Amino acid sequence: MTQKRSAGLFLFRRAAGDAAAAAGVEVLLGHMGGPFWERRDAGAWSIPKGEYLADEAPRDAARREFTEEIGLPPPEGAYLPLGEVRQSNGKLVTVWAVEADLDPTLMRPGTFSMEWPPGSGRVQDFPELDRVAWFAPPLARKSMVVSQVPFLERLLMLLND
């Protein structure tokens, strides 16, 4: 069995406004789309990422997946490697941070298809991410998929050095 891998881009921006100013930075997260996630908030926000095959460079996959999930070109700038994390399902996720500002209202998400409701025989399309938003780190920690929180911690350590 081949090791499943994902790669993603974790956008951050210098914070503006009272709530975010204390942390100095905000991060962009996407709320996972589809019926399983629609009524969930805590643990339902993710770094924009997606799977890739062994013949694709992880950073290239991260850029491609950003476009597929957000519907916008990946930002240019310095890509800061945040390493890898193995999720509970065994998938290995590799992430780069990049400083950029993005207007969440410009997002045009990609879609995926699945049978819904289960056993109905009807296939429906759902957005990969149904919305994106900027988060100050304390709220990001509570909102993110738990296995991705180490990327937030690594980003904050990197920015504090």
GROMACS .gro file of C-alpha atoms in nm:
model
  161
    1MET     CA    1   0.000   0.000   0.000
    2THR     CA    2   0.131   0.343  -0.096
    3GLN     CA    3   0.176   0.606   0.173
    4LYS     CA    4  -0.089   0.878   0.133
    5ARG     CA    5   0.055   1.227   0.133
    6SER     CA    6  -0.088   1.578   0.133
    7ALA     CA    7   0.075   1.916   0.093
    8GLY     CA    8  -0.056   2.261   0.173
    9LEU     CA    9   0.004   2.632   0.209
   10PHE     CA   10  -0.058   2.806   0.541
   11LEU     CA   11  -0.109   3.177   0.477
   12PHE     CA   12  -0.034   3.430   0.747
   13ARG     CA   13  -0.053   3.806   0.763
   14ARG     CA   14   0.056   4.070   1.007
   15ALA     CA   15  -0.245   4.140   1.227
   16ALA     CA   16  -0.454   4.452   1.223
   17GLY     CA   17  -0.721   4.529   1.479
   18ASP     CA   18  -0.748   4.485   1.853
   19ALA     CA   19  -0.816   4.112   1.887
   20ALA     CA   20  -0.538   4.004   1.655
   21ALA     CA   21  -0.290   4.275   1.751
   22ALA     CA   22  -0.194   4.095   2.072
   23ALA     CA   23  -0.072   3.796   1.873
   24GLY     CA   24   0.073   4.006   1.592
   25VAL     CA   25  -0.037   3.762   1.324
   26GLU     CA   26  -0.345   3.601   1.173
   27VAL     CA   27  -0.367   3.274   0.980
   28LEU     CA   28  -0.598   3.170   0.699
   29LEU     CA   29  -0.801   2.852   0.747
   30GLY     CA   30  -1.067   2.687   0.535
   31HIS     CA   31  -1.385   2.530   0.671
   32MET     CA   32  -1.419   2.182   0.527
   33GLY     CA   33  -1.712   2.141   0.290
   34GLY     CA   34  -1.971   1.871   0.262
   35PRO     CA   35  -2.256   1.749   0.477
   36PHE     CA   36  -2.037   1.589   0.746
   37TRP     CA   37  -1.880   1.925   0.837
   38GLU     CA   38  -2.160   2.175   0.772
   39ARG     CA   39  -2.279   2.200   1.134
   40ARG     CA   40  -1.935   2.164   1.294
   41ASP     CA   41  -1.699   2.442   1.386
   42ALA     CA   42  -1.435   2.330   1.638
   43GLY     CA   43  -1.193   2.099   1.460
   44ALA     CA   44  -1.354   2.161   1.120
   45TRP     CA   45  -1.109   2.423   0.989
   46SER     CA   46  -0.806   2.317   0.791
   47ILE     CA   47  -0.496   2.444   0.620
   48PRO     CA   48  -0.574   2.441   0.245
   49LYS     CA   49  -0.408   2.119   0.130
   50GLY     CA   50  -0.460   1.808  -0.074
   51GLU     CA   51  -0.319   1.474  -0.180
   52TYR     CA   52  -0.043   1.424  -0.431
   53LEU     CA   53   0.134   1.130  -0.592
   54ALA     CA   54   0.498   1.029  -0.555
   55ASP     CA   55   0.595   1.177  -0.893
   56GLU     CA   56   0.489   1.533  -0.793
   57ALA     CA   57   0.709   1.763  -0.584
   58PRO     CA   58   0.535   1.841  -0.254
   59ARG     CA   59   0.569   2.219  -0.289
   60ASP     CA   60   0.425   2.205  -0.641
   61ALA     CA   61   0.136   1.998  -0.504
   62ALA     CA   62   0.079   2.251  -0.224
   63ARG     CA   63   0.053   2.532  -0.480
   64ARG     CA   64  -0.177   2.328  -0.706
   65GLU     CA   65  -0.401   2.226  -0.417
   66PHE     CA   66  -0.427   2.586  -0.296
   67THR     CA   67  -0.569   2.683  -0.636
   68GLU     CA   68  -0.802   2.381  -0.643
   69GLU     CA   69  -0.940   2.441  -0.292
   70ILE     CA   70  -0.952   2.823  -0.286
   71GLY     CA   71  -0.995   2.901  -0.656
   72LEU     CA   72  -0.720   3.163  -0.653
   73PRO     CA   73  -0.356   3.143  -0.759
   74PRO     CA   74  -0.111   3.059  -0.483
   75PRO     CA   75   0.066   3.360  -0.336
   76GLU     CA   76   0.419   3.444  -0.433
   77GLY     CA   77   0.682   3.516  -0.173
   78ALA     CA   78   0.909   3.324   0.060
   79TYR     CA   79   0.783   2.973   0.132
   80LEU     CA   80   0.877   2.883   0.488
   81PRO     CA   81   0.891   2.505   0.543
   82LEU     CA   82   0.691   2.395   0.849
   83GLY     CA   83   0.779   2.028   0.810
   84GLU     CA   84   0.557   1.725   0.825
   85VAL     CA   85   0.290   1.586   1.055
   86ARG     CA   86   0.140   1.237   1.045
   87GLN     CA   87  -0.237   1.256   1.092
   88SER     CA   88  -0.433   0.998   1.289
   89ASN     CA   89  -0.540   0.834   0.959
   90GLY     CA   90  -0.172   0.778   0.876
   91LYS     CA   91  -0.153   1.041   0.603
   92LEU     CA   92   0.169   1.243   0.599
   93VAL     CA   93   0.103   1.617   0.559
   94THR     CA   94   0.374   1.865   0.452
   95VAL     CA   95   0.309   2.240   0.485
   96TRP     CA   96   0.474   2.567   0.390
   97ALA     CA   97   0.385   2.904   0.541
   98VAL     CA   98   0.374   3.208   0.318
   99GLU     CA   99   0.300   3.567   0.412
  100ALA     CA  100   0.016   3.701   0.202
  101ASP     CA  101  -0.313   3.880   0.236
  102LEU     CA  102  -0.619   3.726   0.077
  103ASP     CA  103  -0.974   3.856   0.067
  104PRO     CA  104  -1.195   3.562   0.174
  105THR     CA  105  -1.484   3.693  -0.038
  106LEU     CA  106  -1.281   3.621  -0.355
  107MET     CA  107  -1.267   3.246  -0.284
  108ARG     CA  108  -1.416   3.018  -0.552
  109PRO     CA  109  -1.378   2.665  -0.413
  110GLY     CA  110  -1.325   2.348  -0.605
  111THR     CA  111  -1.576   2.068  -0.557
  112PHE     CA  112  -1.587   1.696  -0.490
  113SER     CA  113  -1.862   1.443  -0.560
  114MET     CA  114  -2.007   1.188  -0.321
  115GLU     CA  115  -2.321   0.983  -0.274
  116TRP     CA  116  -2.556   1.180  -0.050
  117PRO     CA  117  -2.751   1.080   0.143
  118PRO     CA  118  -2.561   0.754   0.194
  119GLY     CA  119  -2.727   0.460   0.021
  120SER     CA  120  -2.952   0.689  -0.188
  121GLY     CA  121  -2.773   0.632  -0.517
  122ARG     CA  122  -2.770   1.012  -0.571
  123VAL     CA  123  -2.433   1.173  -0.630
  124GLN     CA  124  -2.401   1.537  -0.533
  125ASP     CA  125  -2.123   1.795  -0.561
  126PHE     CA  126  -1.997   1.978  -0.253
  127PRO     CA  127  -1.730   2.246  -0.209
  128GLU     CA  128  -1.393   2.121  -0.085
  129LEU     CA  129  -1.392   2.422   0.148
  130ASP     CA  130  -1.716   2.610   0.202
  131ARG     CA  131  -1.550   2.927   0.336
  132VAL     CA  132  -1.216   3.068   0.443
  133ALA     CA  133  -1.144   3.314   0.724
  134TRP     CA  134  -0.860   3.480   0.909
  135PHE     CA  135  -0.799   3.369   1.267
  136ALA     CA  136  -0.589   3.501   1.554
  137PRO     CA  137  -0.379   3.211   1.691
  138PRO     CA  138  -0.586   3.141   2.007
  139LEU     CA  139  -0.905   3.093   1.804
  140ALA     CA  140  -0.717   2.905   1.530
  141ARG     CA  141  -0.599   2.648   1.790
  142LYS     CA  142  -0.962   2.580   1.891
  143SER     CA  143  -1.094   2.572   1.535
  144MET     CA  144  -0.827   2.370   1.351
  145VAL     CA  145  -0.816   1.999   1.284
  146VAL     CA  146  -0.623   1.886   1.593
  147SER     CA  147  -0.347   1.708   1.399
  148GLN     CA  148  -0.266   2.036   1.215
  149VAL     CA  149  -0.213   2.249   1.529
  150PRO     CA  150   0.163   2.166   1.531
  151PHE     CA  151   0.192   2.367   1.206
  152LEU     CA  152   0.047   2.671   1.385
  153GLU     CA  153   0.290   2.624   1.674
  154ARG     CA  154   0.586   2.590   1.435
  155LEU     CA  155   0.479   2.904   1.245
  156LEU     CA  156   0.451   3.106   1.566
  157MET     CA  157   0.795   2.986   1.685
  158LEU     CA  158   0.945   3.073   1.347
  159LEU     CA  159   0.793   3.423   1.355
  160ASN     CA  160   0.906   3.484   1.713
  161ASP     CA  161   1.271   3.401   1.634
   0.00000   0.00000   0.00000
